[in-house]
């Protein structure tokens, strides 16, 4: 058994595509290597995971990207996660992302175009859904943007706001979450360039900037974030692929994840189709973003990227090749070097504890 003090990784996957559910792995902090410990399929298609505190330990939360969608909590007392409390409905279909905010677990429900808040109880388990906030609108891509499609939800660095990224409406929504009741209250919506299909957002360590990655176009939108007012303003766009490659591969490249370095010097994106990791540098202000390199992702269709707490190791969950690759990050250039891989069928995300 691996104790809670040791490094562990939890890997989500699509059970409907041959995945094992949630796979637990030990992490070698010196080499970045993952060693699989076991898995649980207690929730269907646990495509995204998040970790949170619990008295004496940690709780792992998962969405089940199903219809109807569900969310669940898992205790991490043993090598393999064990269900903690009942699996809960999110009152929406195909939840693709989740985050902890204001004593609640919040989910982004892709097919329903909504966000759900579920209370986190004293033991870390989940209560029944407290509220659901539905997005409205559409975009120019009639195949992918015929309706709202909430793809990500997260708390802002101040903890005062919940932001949700909607691929279907080409926008980022901001709402307030009442910690006592779980009520979600709309606060604002920032429109991005039509047709970019925003998927995920990452904040700069300063808390004053946000970077929104497009899925339908390989672009990164830089935004200023004002936590005092809950306002997000667009500053500009940067391509995440070299110009000639973007032109050749735009029709088949669907960026999936954006990660910002802990010191705010580098930013990485995962690019499905192009099957690469892009490396971008940030200037001292964080507002100027420059593409400097792309490297292979160590597999096919990288759906998620995760940076370890030390900033030394970057992990890519490669869905179609069924593996998780790890990379040593060059401290001077930010360029990741492939260091190893482990088989995880239909891998969708990696969470480090």
GROMACS .gro file of C-alpha atoms in nm:
model
  353
    1UNK     CA    1   0.000   0.000   0.000
    2UNK     CA    2   0.116   0.351  -0.084
    3UNK     CA    3   0.059   0.596   0.202
    4UNK     CA    4  -0.104   0.936   0.162
    5UNK     CA    5   0.234   1.103   0.212
    6UNK     CA    6   0.371   0.945  -0.108
    7UNK     CA    7   0.320   1.097  -0.449
    8UNK     CA    8   0.020   0.957  -0.631
    9UNK     CA    9  -0.153   1.019  -0.961
   10UNK     CA   10  -0.512   0.946  -1.055
   11UNK     CA   11  -0.598   0.904  -1.421
   12UNK     CA   12  -0.948   0.935  -1.561
   13UNK     CA   13  -1.057   0.741  -1.869
   14UNK     CA   14  -1.356   0.654  -2.085
   15UNK     CA   15  -1.501   0.317  -1.981
   16UNK     CA   16  -1.721   0.327  -2.292
   17UNK     CA   17  -1.401   0.318  -2.503
   18UNK     CA   18  -1.224   0.041  -2.312
   19UNK     CA   19  -1.088   0.250  -2.024
   20UNK     CA   20  -1.054   0.114  -1.671
   21UNK     CA   21  -1.231   0.406  -1.506
   22UNK     CA   22  -1.007   0.575  -1.250
   23UNK     CA   23  -0.653   0.437  -1.247
   24UNK     CA   24  -0.431   0.500  -0.944
   25UNK     CA   25  -0.053   0.521  -0.986
   26UNK     CA   26   0.249   0.585  -0.768
   27UNK     CA   27   0.467   0.880  -0.871
   28UNK     CA   28   0.847   0.870  -0.853
   29UNK     CA   29   0.928   1.232  -0.782
   30UNK     CA   30   1.291   1.188  -0.895
   31UNK     CA   31   1.212   1.051  -1.241
   32UNK     CA   32   0.848   1.151  -1.293
   33UNK     CA   33   0.764   0.787  -1.361
   34UNK     CA   34   0.418   0.644  -1.294
   35UNK     CA   35   0.359   0.289  -1.167
   36UNK     CA   36   0.000   0.164  -1.190
   37UNK     CA   37  -0.145   0.042  -0.857
   38UNK     CA   38  -0.499  -0.048  -0.962
   39UNK     CA   39  -0.827   0.094  -1.085
   40UNK     CA   40  -1.199   0.131  -1.018
   41UNK     CA   41  -1.489   0.153  -1.263
   42UNK     CA   42  -1.743   0.262  -1.000
   43UNK     CA   43  -1.840   0.561  -1.218
   44UNK     CA   44  -1.898   0.543  -1.596
   45UNK     CA   45  -1.666   0.751  -1.814
   46UNK     CA   46  -1.487   0.946  -1.536
   47UNK     CA   47  -1.337   1.185  -1.789
   48UNK     CA   48  -1.224   1.450  -1.541
   49UNK     CA   49  -1.108   1.442  -1.181
   50UNK     CA   50  -1.029   1.691  -0.905
   51UNK     CA   51  -0.878   1.653  -0.559
   52UNK     CA   52  -0.988   1.828  -0.242
   53UNK     CA   53  -0.910   1.827   0.131
   54UNK     CA   54  -1.063   1.598   0.386
   55UNK     CA   55  -0.996   1.567   0.759
   56UNK     CA   56  -0.682   1.356   0.776
   57UNK     CA   57  -0.642   1.317   0.403
   58UNK     CA   58  -0.766   1.391   0.054
   59UNK     CA   59  -1.085   1.328  -0.142
   60UNK     CA   60  -1.092   1.259  -0.514
   61UNK     CA   61  -1.393   1.382  -0.711
   62UNK     CA   62  -1.501   1.258  -1.053
   63UNK     CA   63  -1.764   1.336  -1.311
   64UNK     CA   64  -1.929   1.058  -1.507
   65UNK     CA   65  -1.954   1.190  -1.861
   66UNK     CA   66  -2.277   1.006  -1.925
   67UNK     CA   67  -2.642   1.084  -1.990
   68UNK     CA   68  -2.771   1.153  -1.734
   69UNK     CA   69  -2.446   1.283  -1.590
   70UNK     CA   70  -2.320   1.206  -1.242
   71UNK     CA   71  -2.053   1.312  -0.993
   72UNK     CA   72  -1.894   1.113  -0.713
   73UNK     CA   73  -1.646   1.140  -0.426
   74UNK     CA   74  -1.376   0.882  -0.353
   75UNK     CA   75  -1.175   0.817  -0.038
   76UNK     CA   76  -0.802   0.767  -0.089
   77UNK     CA   77  -0.724   0.560   0.220
   78UNK     CA   78  -0.608   0.262   0.013
   79UNK     CA   79  -0.416   0.225  -0.311
   80UNK     CA   80  -0.738   0.219  -0.517
   81UNK     CA   81  -1.000   0.494  -0.464
   82UNK     CA   82  -1.320   0.382  -0.288
   83UNK     CA   83  -1.660   0.547  -0.322
   84UNK     CA   84  -1.737   0.792  -0.043
   85UNK     CA   85  -2.110   0.841  -0.014
   86UNK     CA   86  -2.361   0.802  -0.298
   87UNK     CA   87  -2.306   0.882  -0.664
   88UNK     CA   88  -2.503   1.200  -0.734
   89UNK     CA   89  -2.692   1.322  -1.039
   90UNK     CA   90  -2.575   1.659  -1.174
   91UNK     CA   91  -2.916   1.724  -1.335
   92UNK     CA   92  -2.744   1.759  -1.672
   93UNK     CA   93  -2.589   1.548  -1.945
   94UNK     CA   94  -2.223   1.472  -2.021
   95UNK     CA   95  -2.037   1.663  -1.750
   96UNK     CA   96  -1.684   1.718  -1.882
   97UNK     CA   97  -1.519   1.912  -1.600
   98UNK     CA   98  -1.546   1.987  -1.230
   99UNK     CA   99  -1.391   2.211  -0.966
  100UNK     CA  100  -1.423   2.292  -0.597
  101UNK     CA  101  -1.560   2.635  -0.504
  102UNK     CA  102  -1.725   2.783  -0.195
  103UNK     CA  103  -1.789   2.450  -0.015
  104UNK     CA  104  -1.935   2.300  -0.331
  105UNK     CA  105  -1.836   2.081  -0.623
  106UNK     CA  106  -1.926   2.252  -0.949
  107UNK     CA  107  -1.960   2.065  -1.279
  108UNK     CA  108  -1.966   2.181  -1.642
  109UNK     CA  109  -2.229   1.982  -1.832
  110UNK     CA  110  -2.135   1.980  -2.200
  111UNK     CA  111  -2.445   1.845  -2.371
  112UNK     CA  112  -2.686   2.037  -2.151
  113UNK     CA  113  -2.487   2.361  -2.167
  114UNK     CA  114  -2.518   2.410  -1.792
  115UNK     CA  115  -2.328   2.435  -1.466
  116UNK     CA  116  -2.431   2.246  -1.150
  117UNK     CA  117  -2.336   2.304  -0.784
  118UNK     CA  118  -2.341   2.013  -0.538
  119UNK     CA  119  -2.263   2.066  -0.166
  120UNK     CA  120  -1.953   1.903  -0.021
  121UNK     CA  121  -2.051   1.749   0.313
  122UNK     CA  122  -1.839   1.738   0.628
  123UNK     CA  123  -1.689   1.398   0.546
  124UNK     CA  124  -1.604   1.503   0.188
  125UNK     CA  125  -1.895   1.321   0.026
  126UNK     CA  126  -2.148   1.497  -0.198
  127UNK     CA  127  -2.502   1.610  -0.132
  128UNK     CA  128  -2.775   1.630  -0.393
  129UNK     CA  129  -2.749   1.902  -0.657
  130UNK     CA  130  -2.830   2.242  -0.506
  131UNK     CA  131  -2.865   2.449  -0.823
  132UNK     CA  132  -2.823   2.441  -1.199
  133UNK     CA  133  -2.736   2.744  -1.413
  134UNK     CA  134  -2.810   2.705  -1.784
  135UNK     CA  135  -2.622   2.897  -2.051
  136UNK     CA  136  -2.791   3.042  -2.357
  137UNK     CA  137  -2.676   3.109  -2.712
  138UNK     CA  138  -2.497   2.946  -3.006
  139UNK     CA  139  -2.209   3.001  -3.248
  140UNK     CA  140  -2.134   2.998  -3.622
  141UNK     CA  141  -2.020   2.634  -3.640
  142UNK     CA  142  -2.355   2.463  -3.684
  143UNK     CA  143  -2.206   2.121  -3.622
  144UNK     CA  144  -2.047   2.203  -3.287
  145UNK     CA  145  -2.207   2.530  -3.176
  146UNK     CA  146  -2.578   2.474  -3.232
  147UNK     CA  147  -2.638   2.528  -2.860
  148UNK     CA  148  -2.448   2.605  -2.540
  149UNK     CA  149  -2.177   2.352  -2.447
  150UNK     CA  150  -2.018   2.425  -2.109
  151UNK     CA  151  -1.675   2.260  -2.124
  152UNK     CA  152  -1.491   2.379  -1.814
  153UNK     CA  153  -1.568   2.531  -1.478
  154UNK     CA  154  -1.329   2.661  -1.211
  155UNK     CA  155  -1.298   2.901  -0.923
  156UNK     CA  156  -1.101   3.217  -0.987
  157UNK     CA  157  -0.781   3.269  -0.780
  158UNK     CA  158  -0.960   3.496  -0.533
  159UNK     CA  159  -1.222   3.230  -0.463
  160UNK     CA  160  -1.499   3.486  -0.508
  161UNK     CA  161  -1.618   3.382  -0.853
  162UNK     CA  162  -1.689   3.076  -1.064
  163UNK     CA  163  -1.601   3.096  -1.432
  164UNK     CA  164  -1.728   2.858  -1.698
  165UNK     CA  165  -1.598   2.826  -2.051
  166UNK     CA  166  -1.863   2.755  -2.315
  167UNK     CA  167  -1.755   2.614  -2.651
  168UNK     CA  168  -2.102   2.650  -2.801
  169UNK     CA  169  -2.148   3.020  -2.727
  170UNK     CA  170  -1.788   3.139  -2.782
  171UNK     CA  171  -1.789   3.294  -2.438
  172UNK     CA  172  -1.674   3.277  -2.078
  173UNK     CA  173  -1.944   3.308  -1.812
  174UNK     CA  174  -1.884   3.449  -1.465
  175UNK     CA  175  -2.116   3.371  -1.175
  176UNK     CA  176  -2.132   3.400  -0.798
  177UNK     CA  177  -2.185   3.092  -0.580
  178UNK     CA  178  -2.356   3.123  -0.242
  179UNK     CA  179  -2.156   2.898  -0.004
  180UNK     CA  180  -2.455   2.853   0.225
  181UNK     CA  181  -2.721   2.757  -0.028
  182UNK     CA  182  -2.530   2.656  -0.341
  183UNK     CA  183  -2.725   2.905  -0.550
  184UNK     CA  184  -2.546   3.007  -0.871
  185UNK     CA  185  -2.609   3.368  -0.973
  186UNK     CA  186  -2.510   3.496  -1.321
  187UNK     CA  187  -2.274   3.794  -1.303
  188UNK     CA  188  -2.129   3.850  -1.649
  189UNK     CA  189  -2.037   3.701  -1.986
  190UNK     CA  190  -1.734   3.780  -2.203
  191UNK     CA  191  -1.766   3.719  -2.576
  192UNK     CA  192  -1.466   3.579  -2.763
  193UNK     CA  193  -1.411   3.577  -3.138
  194UNK     CA  194  -1.695   3.379  -3.302
  195UNK     CA  195  -1.601   3.029  -3.412
  196UNK     CA  196  -1.298   2.984  -3.187
  197UNK     CA  197  -1.487   2.739  -2.967
  198UNK     CA  198  -1.327   2.809  -2.629
  199UNK     CA  199  -1.261   2.492  -2.432
  200UNK     CA  200  -1.040   2.557  -2.127
  201UNK     CA  201  -0.902   2.853  -1.934
  202UNK     CA  202  -0.598   2.889  -1.707
  203UNK     CA  203  -0.511   3.179  -1.478
  204UNK     CA  204  -0.171   3.346  -1.452
  205UNK     CA  205  -0.008   3.303  -1.105
  206UNK     CA  206  -0.060   3.676  -1.047
  207UNK     CA  207  -0.435   3.620  -1.064
  208UNK     CA  208  -0.478   3.919  -1.296
  209UNK     CA  209  -0.471   3.742  -1.634
  210UNK     CA  210  -0.645   3.445  -1.791
  211UNK     CA  211  -0.562   3.245  -2.103
  212UNK     CA  212  -0.849   3.083  -2.294
  213UNK     CA  213  -0.769   2.799  -2.534
  214UNK     CA  214  -0.984   2.752  -2.843
  215UNK     CA  215  -1.080   2.402  -2.954
  216UNK     CA  216  -1.230   2.485  -3.292
  217UNK     CA  217  -0.935   2.710  -3.385
  218UNK     CA  218  -0.579   2.658  -3.251
  219UNK     CA  219  -0.567   2.995  -3.077
  220UNK     CA  220  -0.505   3.132  -2.730
  221UNK     CA  221  -0.702   3.437  -2.616
  222UNK     CA  222  -0.528   3.652  -2.355
  223UNK     CA  223  -0.763   3.826  -2.111
  224UNK     CA  224  -0.731   4.064  -1.818
  225UNK     CA  225  -0.911   3.945  -1.504
  226UNK     CA  226  -1.034   4.181  -1.233
  227UNK     CA  227  -1.126   3.979  -0.925
  228UNK     CA  228  -1.267   4.284  -0.748
  229UNK     CA  229  -1.540   4.329  -1.008
  230UNK     CA  230  -1.555   3.981  -1.162
  231UNK     CA  231  -1.476   4.126  -1.504
  232UNK     CA  232  -1.290   3.950  -1.787
  233UNK     CA  233  -1.164   4.163  -2.079
  234UNK     CA  234  -1.006   4.035  -2.400
  235UNK     CA  235  -0.658   4.170  -2.476
  236UNK     CA  236  -0.563   3.971  -2.787
  237UNK     CA  237  -0.501   3.635  -2.955
  238UNK     CA  238  -0.195   3.419  -3.020
  239UNK     CA  239  -0.173   3.105  -3.238
  240UNK     CA  240  -0.063   2.788  -3.059
  241UNK     CA  241   0.081   2.630  -3.377
  242UNK     CA  242   0.339   2.768  -3.622
  243UNK     CA  243   0.162   2.961  -3.897
  244UNK     CA  244   0.232   2.713  -4.178
  245UNK     CA  245   0.136   2.415  -3.961
  246UNK     CA  246  -0.178   2.587  -3.837
  247UNK     CA  247  -0.288   2.644  -4.195
  248UNK     CA  248  -0.220   2.282  -4.291
  249UNK     CA  249  -0.362   2.122  -3.978
  250UNK     CA  250  -0.635   2.358  -3.862
  251UNK     CA  251  -0.908   2.131  -3.999
  252UNK     CA  252  -0.784   1.840  -3.789
  253UNK     CA  253  -0.628   2.006  -3.486
  254UNK     CA  254  -0.841   2.045  -3.175
  255UNK     CA  255  -0.647   2.192  -2.879
  256UNK     CA  256  -0.762   2.048  -2.550
  257UNK     CA  257  -0.578   2.185  -2.247
  258UNK     CA  258  -0.378   2.488  -2.136
  259UNK     CA  259  -0.134   2.494  -1.841
  260UNK     CA  260   0.059   2.792  -1.700
  261UNK     CA  261   0.393   2.744  -1.524
  262UNK     CA  262   0.401   2.808  -1.151
  263UNK     CA  263   0.641   3.102  -1.197
  264UNK     CA  264   0.443   3.254  -1.486
  265UNK     CA  265   0.724   3.224  -1.742
  266UNK     CA  266   0.584   2.948  -1.963
  267UNK     CA  267   0.254   2.818  -2.094
  268UNK     CA  268   0.180   2.484  -2.260
  269UNK     CA  269  -0.111   2.358  -2.469
  270UNK     CA  270  -0.207   2.007  -2.578
  271UNK     CA  271  -0.305   1.978  -2.944
  272UNK     CA  272  -0.513   1.681  -3.059
  273UNK     CA  273  -0.474   1.586  -3.425
  274UNK     CA  274  -0.142   1.767  -3.441
  275UNK     CA  275  -0.058   1.538  -3.147
  276UNK     CA  276   0.179   1.786  -2.993
  277UNK     CA  277   0.252   2.003  -2.694
  278UNK     CA  278   0.307   2.371  -2.773
  279UNK     CA  279   0.549   2.577  -2.566
  280UNK     CA  280   0.481   2.949  -2.528
  281UNK     CA  281   0.675   3.206  -2.330
  282UNK     CA  282   0.516   3.483  -2.126
  283UNK     CA  283   0.677   3.824  -2.076
  284UNK     CA  284   0.709   3.976  -1.730
  285UNK     CA  285   0.361   4.127  -1.751
  286UNK     CA  286   0.210   3.801  -1.873
  287UNK     CA  287   0.025   3.986  -2.148
  288UNK     CA  288   0.268   3.908  -2.432
  289UNK     CA  289   0.263   3.542  -2.533
  290UNK     CA  290   0.505   3.396  -2.790
  291UNK     CA  291   0.507   3.049  -2.944
  292UNK     CA  292   0.860   2.907  -2.927
  293UNK     CA  293   0.833   2.532  -2.994
  294UNK     CA  294   0.613   2.228  -3.044
  295UNK     CA  295   0.709   1.875  -2.939
  296UNK     CA  296   0.539   1.539  -2.983
  297UNK     CA  297   0.295   1.442  -2.708
  298UNK     CA  298   0.422   1.084  -2.681
  299UNK     CA  299   0.101   0.938  -2.817
  300UNK     CA  300  -0.219   1.029  -3.002
  301UNK     CA  301  -0.496   1.276  -2.916
  302UNK     CA  302  -0.365   1.437  -2.596
  303UNK     CA  303  -0.677   1.528  -2.400
  304UNK     CA  304  -0.514   1.669  -2.087
  305UNK     CA  305  -0.189   1.821  -1.957
  306UNK     CA  306  -0.084   1.838  -1.592
  307UNK     CA  307   0.220   2.007  -1.439
  308UNK     CA  308   0.353   1.860  -1.114
  309UNK     CA  309   0.389   2.089  -0.808
  310UNK     CA  310   0.767   2.117  -0.854
  311UNK     CA  311   0.729   2.234  -1.213
  312UNK     CA  312   0.977   1.967  -1.325
  313UNK     CA  313   0.739   1.718  -1.483
  314UNK     CA  314   0.458   1.755  -1.737
  315UNK     CA  315   0.208   1.474  -1.795
  316UNK     CA  316  -0.001   1.419  -2.108
  317UNK     CA  317  -0.308   1.193  -2.113
  318UNK     CA  318  -0.317   1.055  -2.467
  319UNK     CA  319  -0.669   0.927  -2.524
  320UNK     CA  320  -0.645   0.744  -2.858
  321UNK     CA  321  -0.306   0.580  -2.801
  322UNK     CA  322  -0.412   0.478  -2.451
  323UNK     CA  323  -0.117   0.602  -2.253
  324UNK     CA  324   0.007   0.874  -2.019
  325UNK     CA  325   0.345   1.023  -2.111
  326UNK     CA  326   0.567   1.228  -1.884
  327UNK     CA  327   0.817   1.495  -1.980
  328UNK     CA  328   1.107   1.664  -1.806
  329UNK     CA  329   1.061   2.041  -1.837
  330UNK     CA  330   1.375   2.241  -1.919
  331UNK     CA  331   1.391   2.511  -1.652
  332UNK     CA  332   1.551   2.763  -1.891
  333UNK     CA  333   1.349   2.711  -2.210
  334UNK     CA  334   1.028   2.549  -2.088
  335UNK     CA  335   1.063   2.283  -2.360
  336UNK     CA  336   0.951   1.939  -2.238
  337UNK     CA  337   1.165   1.629  -2.311
  338UNK     CA  338   0.989   1.293  -2.331
  339UNK     CA  339   1.099   1.076  -2.038
  340UNK     CA  340   0.857   0.783  -2.026
  341UNK     CA  341   0.508   0.646  -2.069
  342UNK     CA  342   0.262   0.405  -1.908
  343UNK     CA  343  -0.035   0.225  -2.064
  344UNK     CA  344  -0.375   0.362  -1.958
  345UNK     CA  345  -0.649   0.280  -2.212
  346UNK     CA  346  -0.868   0.575  -2.321
  347UNK     CA  347  -0.685   0.811  -2.083
  348UNK     CA  348  -0.858   1.147  -2.040
  349UNK     CA  349  -0.697   1.336  -1.750
  350UNK     CA  350  -0.427   1.321  -1.481
  351UNK     CA  351  -0.454   1.458  -1.126
  352UNK     CA  352  -0.154   1.459  -0.893
  353UNK     CA  353  -0.196   1.428  -0.516
   0.00000   0.00000   0.00000
